[in-house]
mmCIF file of C-alpha atoms in Angstrom:
data_model
loop_
_atom_site.group_PDB
_atom_site.id
_atom_site.type_symbol
_atom_site.label_atom_id
_atom_site.label_comp_id
_atom_site.label_asym_id
_atom_site.label_seq_id
_atom_site.Cartn_x
_atom_site.Cartn_y
_atom_site.Cartn_z
ATOM 1 C CA MET A 1 5.838 -15.151 -6.217
ATOM 2 C CA GLY A 2 9.906 -14.743 -6.437
ATOM 3 C CA GLN A 3 12.139 -16.373 -3.656
ATOM 4 C CA ALA A 4 12.238 -12.794 -1.459
ATOM 5 C CA THR A 5 15.014 -12.331 1.353
ATOM 6 C CA PRO A 6 14.377 -12.791 4.660
ATOM 7 C CA THR A 7 14.779 -9.520 5.376
ATOM 8 C CA THR A 8 12.158 -8.029 2.686
ATOM 9 C CA LYS A 9 8.959 -6.574 4.051
ATOM 10 C CA LEU A 10 5.853 -7.615 2.987
ATOM 11 C CA ALA A 11 2.064 -6.364 2.197
ATOM 12 C CA MET A 12 -0.985 -7.794 2.102
ATOM 13 C CA VAL A 13 -3.326 -5.342 0.317
ATOM 14 C CA THR A 14 -7.611 -6.698 -0.498
ATOM 15 C CA GLY A 15 -9.665 -5.051 -3.314
ATOM 16 C CA ALA A 16 -6.256 -4.109 -5.269
ATOM 17 C CA SER A 17 -7.783 -4.756 -8.856
ATOM 18 C CA SER A 18 -8.226 -0.921 -9.649
ATOM 19 C CA GLY A 19 -9.240 1.696 -7.680
ATOM 20 C CA ILE A 20 -7.874 2.894 -4.011
ATOM 21 C CA GLY A 21 -6.559 -0.955 -3.216
ATOM 22 C CA TYR A 22 -4.362 -0.711 -6.861
ATOM 23 C CA GLU A 23 -3.071 2.421 -5.810
ATOM 24 C CA LEU A 24 -2.307 1.432 -1.992
ATOM 25 C CA ALA A 25 -0.287 -1.762 -3.899
ATOM 26 C CA VAL A 26 1.459 0.673 -5.562
ATOM 27 C CA GLN A 27 2.059 2.978 -2.705
ATOM 28 C CA CYS A 28 3.351 0.041 -0.537
ATOM 29 C CA ALA A 29 5.257 -1.372 -4.092
ATOM 30 C CA GLY A 30 7.414 2.030 -4.084
ATOM 31 C CA GLN A 31 8.661 1.662 -0.545
ATOM 32 C CA GLY A 32 9.656 -2.055 -1.626
ATOM 33 C CA PHE A 33 7.252 -4.103 0.012
ATOM 34 C CA ASP A 34 6.719 -7.422 -1.783
ATOM 35 C CA LEU A 35 3.079 -7.917 -2.312
ATOM 36 C CA ILE A 36 -0.190 -10.190 -1.855
ATOM 37 C CA ILE A 37 -2.857 -9.227 -4.031
ATOM 38 C CA ALA A 38 -6.286 -10.241 -3.477
ATOM 39 C CA ALA A 39 -9.570 -9.574 -5.312
ATOM 40 C CA ASP A 40 -12.748 -11.518 -6.376
ATOM 41 C CA GLU A 41 -12.427 -10.669 -9.856
ATOM 42 C CA ALA A 42 -9.417 -11.845 -12.675
ATOM 43 C CA GLU A 43 -8.169 -8.366 -13.218
ATOM 44 C CA ILE A 44 -6.186 -8.895 -9.938
ATOM 45 C CA HIS A 45 -3.695 -10.515 -12.762
ATOM 46 C CA GLN A 46 -2.951 -7.487 -14.696
ATOM 47 C CA ALA A 47 -2.636 -5.251 -11.517
ATOM 48 C CA GLY A 48 -0.229 -8.113 -10.405
ATOM 49 C CA ASP A 49 1.287 -7.591 -14.031
ATOM 50 C CA LYS A 50 1.980 -4.197 -13.287
ATOM 51 C CA LEU A 51 3.104 -4.369 -9.807
ATOM 52 C CA ARG A 52 5.725 -6.696 -10.548
ATOM 53 C CA ARG A 53 7.373 -3.722 -13.282
ATOM 54 C CA MET A 54 8.239 -1.956 -10.094
ATOM 55 C CA GLY A 55 10.639 -4.548 -8.697
ATOM 56 C CA VAL A 56 9.019 -6.135 -6.260
ATOM 57 C CA ALA A 57 7.638 -10.044 -6.116
ATOM 58 C CA VAL A 58 4.003 -9.881 -6.439
ATOM 59 C CA GLU A 59 1.754 -13.135 -5.740
ATOM 60 C CA ALA A 60 -1.779 -12.058 -7.157
ATOM 61 C CA LEU A 61 -4.958 -14.625 -5.822
ATOM 62 C CA GLU A 62 -8.466 -14.473 -6.991
ATOM 63 C CA ALA A 63 -10.706 -15.190 -3.962
ATOM 64 C CA ASN A 64 -14.022 -14.385 -2.861
ATOM 65 C CA LEU A 65 -13.123 -12.080 0.162
ATOM 66 C CA ALA A 66 -16.576 -12.025 0.660
ATOM 67 C CA THR A 67 -16.242 -15.989 2.452
ATOM 68 C CA THR A 68 -14.866 -17.155 5.093
ATOM 69 C CA GLU A 69 -13.359 -19.668 2.293
ATOM 70 C CA GLY A 70 -11.940 -17.285 0.043
ATOM 71 C CA CYS A 71 -10.002 -15.461 3.223
ATOM 72 C CA ASP A 72 -8.743 -18.286 4.207
ATOM 73 C CA LYS A 73 -7.585 -19.157 0.926
ATOM 74 C CA LEU A 74 -5.481 -16.118 1.264
ATOM 75 C CA TYR A 75 -4.412 -16.543 4.085
ATOM 76 C CA ALA A 76 -2.785 -19.737 3.385
ATOM 77 C CA ALA A 77 -0.877 -17.923 0.604
ATOM 78 C CA LEU A 78 1.473 -16.434 3.321
ATOM 79 C CA ARG A 79 2.735 -20.007 3.615
ATOM 80 C CA GLY A 80 3.996 -18.966 7.348
ATOM 81 C CA ARG A 81 5.471 -15.663 6.409
ATOM 82 C CA PRO A 82 4.988 -13.141 8.624
ATOM 83 C CA VAL A 83 2.316 -10.180 7.309
ATOM 84 C CA ASP A 84 4.555 -6.279 7.800
ATOM 85 C CA ALA A 85 1.301 -4.424 6.936
ATOM 86 C CA LEU A 86 -2.118 -5.263 6.315
ATOM 87 C CA LEU A 87 -4.245 -3.127 4.101
ATOM 88 C CA ALA A 88 -7.718 -4.472 4.120
ATOM 89 C CA ASN A 89 -9.632 -2.531 1.146
ATOM 90 C CA ALA A 90 -12.083 -5.242 -0.293
ATOM 91 C CA GLY A 91 -15.222 -3.229 -0.302
ATOM 92 C CA ARG A 92 -18.834 -3.096 -2.269
ATOM 93 C CA GLY A 93 -21.249 -0.325 -2.941
ATOM 94 C CA LEU A 94 -25.045 -0.779 -3.369
ATOM 95 C CA GLY A 95 -27.397 1.577 -4.557
ATOM 96 C CA ARG A 96 -31.024 2.607 -4.553
ATOM 97 C CA ALA A 97 -33.553 1.838 -2.084
ATOM 98 C CA PHE A 98 -33.094 -0.658 0.580
ATOM 99 C CA VAL A 99 -36.891 -2.061 0.120
ATOM 100 C CA ASP A 100 -36.106 -3.284 -3.952
ATOM 101 C CA GLN A 101 -32.852 -3.891 -3.461
ATOM 102 C CA ASP A 102 -32.708 -8.095 -3.706
ATOM 103 C CA TRP A 103 -31.197 -9.994 -0.694
ATOM 104 C CA GLN A 104 -27.842 -11.778 -2.270
ATOM 105 C CA ASP A 105 -26.686 -8.449 -3.288
ATOM 106 C CA ILE A 106 -27.171 -7.082 0.516
ATOM 107 C CA ARG A 107 -25.930 -9.861 1.414
ATOM 108 C CA TYR A 108 -22.568 -9.938 -0.499
ATOM 109 C CA VAL A 109 -21.990 -5.510 0.621
ATOM 110 C CA ILE A 110 -22.289 -7.145 4.352
ATOM 111 C CA ASP A 111 -19.858 -10.166 3.912
ATOM 112 C CA THR A 112 -16.949 -8.145 1.864
ATOM 113 C CA ASN A 113 -17.728 -4.993 3.726
ATOM 114 C CA VAL A 114 -17.589 -6.040 7.169
ATOM 115 C CA THR A 115 -17.977 -9.936 7.835
ATOM 116 C CA GLY A 116 -14.595 -11.204 5.374
ATOM 117 C CA THR A 117 -12.669 -8.205 6.537
ATOM 118 C CA VAL A 118 -13.466 -8.483 10.094
ATOM 119 C CA TYR A 119 -12.329 -12.199 9.642
ATOM 120 C CA LEU A 120 -9.012 -11.743 8.513
ATOM 121 C CA ILE A 121 -8.135 -8.624 10.142
ATOM 122 C CA GLN A 122 -8.223 -11.009 13.048
ATOM 123 C CA LYS A 123 -6.178 -13.768 11.862
ATOM 124 C CA ILE A 124 -3.285 -11.275 10.728
ATOM 125 C CA ALA A 125 -3.677 -9.049 13.670
ATOM 126 C CA ARG A 126 -3.101 -11.861 16.301
ATOM 127 C CA ASP A 127 -0.093 -12.718 14.294
ATOM 128 C CA MET A 128 1.243 -9.411 14.542
ATOM 129 C CA ARG A 129 0.371 -8.557 18.297
ATOM 130 C CA ASP A 130 1.900 -12.444 19.002
ATOM 131 C CA ARG A 131 5.523 -11.194 17.121
ATOM 132 C CA GLY A 132 4.678 -7.557 18.675
ATOM 133 C CA ALA A 133 4.634 -5.653 15.557
ATOM 134 C CA GLY A 134 2.694 -4.974 12.285
ATOM 135 C CA ARG A 135 0.602 -2.056 10.726
ATOM 136 C CA ILE A 136 -2.996 -2.184 9.356
ATOM 137 C CA LEU A 137 -4.945 -0.011 7.353
ATOM 138 C CA ILE A 138 -8.738 -0.299 6.785
ATOM 139 C CA THR A 139 -10.557 1.599 4.379
ATOM 140 C CA GLY A 140 -13.271 3.097 5.819
ATOM 141 C CA SER A 141 -15.168 6.125 4.762
ATOM 142 C CA ILE A 142 -16.801 9.484 5.316
ATOM 143 C CA ALA A 143 -19.856 7.689 4.414
ATOM 144 C CA GLY A 144 -19.604 6.286 7.820
ATOM 145 C CA PHE A 145 -20.468 9.697 9.436
ATOM 146 C CA MET A 146 -23.786 10.104 7.726
ATOM 147 C CA PRO A 147 -27.042 7.906 6.997
ATOM 148 C CA GLY A 148 -27.043 6.750 3.537
ATOM 149 C CA THR A 149 -30.470 7.615 2.145
ATOM 150 C CA PHE A 150 -31.089 5.253 -1.205
ATOM 151 C CA GLN A 151 -26.891 4.008 0.386
ATOM 152 C CA ALA A 152 -28.153 2.599 3.481
ATOM 153 C CA VAL A 153 -26.554 -1.113 3.842
ATOM 154 C CA TYR A 154 -22.984 0.564 2.357
ATOM 155 C CA ASN A 155 -23.207 3.745 4.765
ATOM 156 C CA GLY A 156 -23.708 1.436 7.617
ATOM 157 C CA THR A 157 -21.115 -0.954 6.992
ATOM 158 C CA LYS A 158 -18.969 2.181 6.660
ATOM 159 C CA ALA A 159 -19.973 2.721 10.132
ATOM 160 C CA PHE A 160 -19.134 -0.331 11.450
ATOM 161 C CA LEU A 161 -15.653 -0.470 9.721
ATOM 162 C CA ASP A 162 -14.989 3.438 11.140
ATOM 163 C CA SER A 163 -15.971 2.746 14.888
ATOM 164 C CA PHE A 164 -14.150 -1.015 14.618
ATOM 165 C CA SER A 165 -10.657 0.530 13.886
ATOM 166 C CA PHE A 166 -11.040 2.575 16.937
ATOM 167 C CA ALA A 167 -11.696 0.104 19.141
ATOM 168 C CA ILE A 168 -9.037 -2.341 18.119
ATOM 169 C CA ARG A 169 -6.936 0.162 17.767
ATOM 170 C CA ALA A 170 -7.534 1.239 21.668
ATOM 171 C CA GLU A 171 -7.350 -2.778 22.656
ATOM 172 C CA LEU A 172 -3.360 -3.294 20.575
ATOM 173 C CA ALA A 173 -1.935 -0.019 22.057
ATOM 174 C CA GLU A 174 1.406 -0.980 23.374
ATOM 175 C CA THR A 175 1.575 -4.380 21.369
ATOM 176 C CA GLY A 176 3.774 -2.608 18.851
ATOM 177 C CA VAL A 177 0.750 -3.142 16.167
ATOM 178 C CA THR A 178 -1.023 0.368 14.589
ATOM 179 C CA VAL A 179 -4.056 0.436 13.098
ATOM 180 C CA THR A 180 -5.426 3.286 10.961
ATOM 181 C CA CYS A 181 -8.379 4.294 9.409
ATOM 182 C CA LEU A 182 -8.657 5.656 5.671
ATOM 183 C CA MET A 183 -12.053 7.617 5.232
ATOM 184 C CA PRO A 184 -11.703 8.819 1.702
ATOM 185 C CA GLY A 185 -15.155 10.676 0.197
ATOM 186 C CA ALA A 186 -16.029 9.975 -3.639
ATOM 187 C CA THR A 187 -13.400 8.732 -5.369
ATOM 188 C CA GLU A 188 -12.611 8.239 -9.229
ATOM 189 C CA THR A 189 -13.473 4.540 -9.376
ATOM 190 C CA GLU A 190 -15.489 1.703 -10.682
ATOM 191 C CA PHE A 191 -17.296 2.056 -7.555
ATOM 192 C CA PHE A 192 -20.339 3.871 -8.728
ATOM 193 C CA GLU A 193 -20.696 2.120 -11.590
ATOM 194 C CA ARG A 194 -20.659 -1.236 -9.494
ATOM 195 C CA ALA A 195 -23.162 -0.135 -7.162
ATOM 196 C CA ASP A 196 -25.434 0.861 -9.918
ATOM 197 C CA MET A 197 -25.496 4.534 -9.085
ATOM 198 C CA LEU A 198 -24.376 6.387 -12.327
ATOM 199 C CA ASP A 199 -27.860 8.084 -12.942
ATOM 200 C CA THR A 200 -27.319 9.779 -9.547
ATOM 201 C CA LYS A 201 -25.707 12.999 -8.182
ATOM 202 C CA VAL A 202 -22.585 11.378 -6.346
ATOM 203 C CA GLY A 203 -22.347 9.130 -8.949
ATOM 204 C CA THR A 204 -22.321 12.359 -11.711
ATOM 205 C CA ASP A 205 -20.212 14.853 -9.637
ATOM 206 C CA ALA A 206 -15.983 15.095 -9.667
ATOM 207 C CA LYS A 207 -14.290 12.961 -7.418
ATOM 208 C CA ASP A 208 -11.020 12.627 -5.775
ATOM 209 C CA ASP A 209 -8.260 11.089 -7.783
ATOM 210 C CA PRO A 210 -7.771 7.375 -6.232
ATOM 211 C CA ALA A 211 -3.905 7.938 -5.918
ATOM 212 C CA GLU A 212 -3.776 10.608 -3.932
ATOM 213 C CA VAL A 213 -6.324 9.256 -1.691
ATOM 214 C CA ALA A 214 -4.408 6.072 -1.351
ATOM 215 C CA LYS A 215 -1.086 7.641 -0.826
ATOM 216 C CA THR A 216 -2.888 9.797 1.960
ATOM 217 C CA GLY A 217 -3.779 6.518 4.080
ATOM 218 C CA PHE A 218 -0.275 5.201 2.821
ATOM 219 C CA ASP A 219 1.685 8.176 5.036
ATOM 220 C CA ALA A 220 -0.818 7.972 7.731
ATOM 221 C CA MET A 221 -0.870 3.978 8.298
ATOM 222 C CA MET A 222 3.571 4.406 7.858
ATOM 223 C CA ALA A 223 3.109 6.940 10.271
ATOM 224 C CA GLY A 224 0.754 5.038 12.895
ATOM 225 C CA GLU A 225 -1.545 7.114 12.808
ATOM 226 C CA GLY A 226 -5.309 6.349 13.974
ATOM 227 C CA ASP A 227 -7.252 8.291 11.459
ATOM 228 C CA ILE A 228 -7.053 10.425 8.181
ATOM 229 C CA VAL A 229 -9.878 12.041 5.911
ATOM 230 C CA SER A 230 -8.268 12.907 2.678
ATOM 231 C CA GLY A 231 -8.625 16.110 1.215
ATOM 232 C CA TRP A 232 -10.358 19.354 2.529
ATOM 233 C CA TYR A 233 -13.657 19.313 1.467
ATOM 234 C CA ASN A 234 -14.286 15.489 2.896
ATOM 235 C CA LYS A 235 -12.475 17.105 6.333
ATOM 236 C CA LEU A 236 -15.103 19.716 6.266
ATOM 237 C CA GLN A 237 -18.170 17.487 5.611
ATOM 238 C CA SER A 238 -16.818 15.241 8.352
ATOM 239 C CA ALA A 239 -16.626 18.018 10.659
ATOM 240 C CA ILE A 240 -20.036 19.060 9.972
ATOM 241 C CA ALA A 241 -21.736 15.590 9.973
ATOM 242 C CA ASN A 242 -20.426 15.474 13.569
ATOM 243 C CA VAL A 243 -22.742 18.517 14.585
ATOM 244 C CA THR A 244 -25.408 18.091 11.934
ATOM 245 C CA PRO A 245 -28.958 15.892 13.355
ATOM 246 C CA ALA A 246 -29.207 12.338 11.990
ATOM 247 C CA SER A 247 -32.563 12.812 10.087
ATOM 248 C CA VAL A 248 -30.613 16.392 8.305
ATOM 249 C CA LEU A 249 -27.710 14.034 6.797
ATOM 250 C CA ALA A 250 -30.210 11.704 5.895
ATOM 251 C CA GLU A 251 -31.763 13.922 3.982
ATOM 252 C CA GLN A 252 -29.162 15.400 2.389
ATOM 253 C CA HIS A 253 -27.807 12.234 1.237
ATOM 254 C CA ARG A 254 -31.501 11.956 -0.555
ATOM 255 C CA LYS A 255 -29.866 14.583 -2.276
ATOM 256 C CA MET A 256 -26.779 12.797 -3.975
ATOM 257 C CA ALA A 257 -27.339 9.172 -3.944
ATOM 258 C CA ALA A 258 -31.501 8.773 -4.757
ATOM 259 C CA PRO A 259 -31.981 7.643 -8.637
ATOM 260 C CA GLY A 260 -32.465 10.622 -11.386
ATOM 261 C CA THR A 261 -30.620 13.589 -9.375
ATOM 262 C CA ALA A 262 -27.681 13.023 -12.256
ATOM 263 C CA LYS A 263 -26.352 16.214 -13.313
ATOM 264 C CA ARG A 264 -27.533 16.981 -16.759
#
């Protein structure tokens, strides 16, 4: 990472090799933040090369953020430098029936979406609180509002993150640290391919633009907002979910996520 002046802002973005995470890093770079970006795949280095062309200093780190060791590796890369904005976006999906899934795949989703995310946030948020300044953006999901039939573990992790973000926002009130939860709907990324959901309705339906989702989240973070649902349709879905019985939501989700429901 190139030498930066002490006044340069620093943003840390996880899951930044592609999709919403990469676009969040683009938003940060566009506002003059130097970057530390991380993902669990080698493509993070290609993302770093592209972001450097925007004129900011970028350190790209390949690290498994499902592990304590990977999070510690990312935190150590700071070398004591304060983080002005943490964009905790790393996440994994997993489709198909819960009882048919491999336990290691289930564990990886939980450890990436919840365990590693919470561990990293605590380390960075503690530093921010002690300094009296900082912004945190957590990528939750409108999936957290509904039981995820054929996506049970993923939706459960997002329900955790949605709830967690509101709780720590309240705890950090008056400290100078803001916490924002970005709750997108289905977005055009590699998510559905990685989650083995290309034979589902939700996997083949039209999806939101990750660049637009990222801008919505970034702007909300900079404004210190508590939460933001991206897109009018997703806002409608989340509002309906709040007044619909969980059993009905579970059946609706089945129609979107069950294998073999892809549009033909």
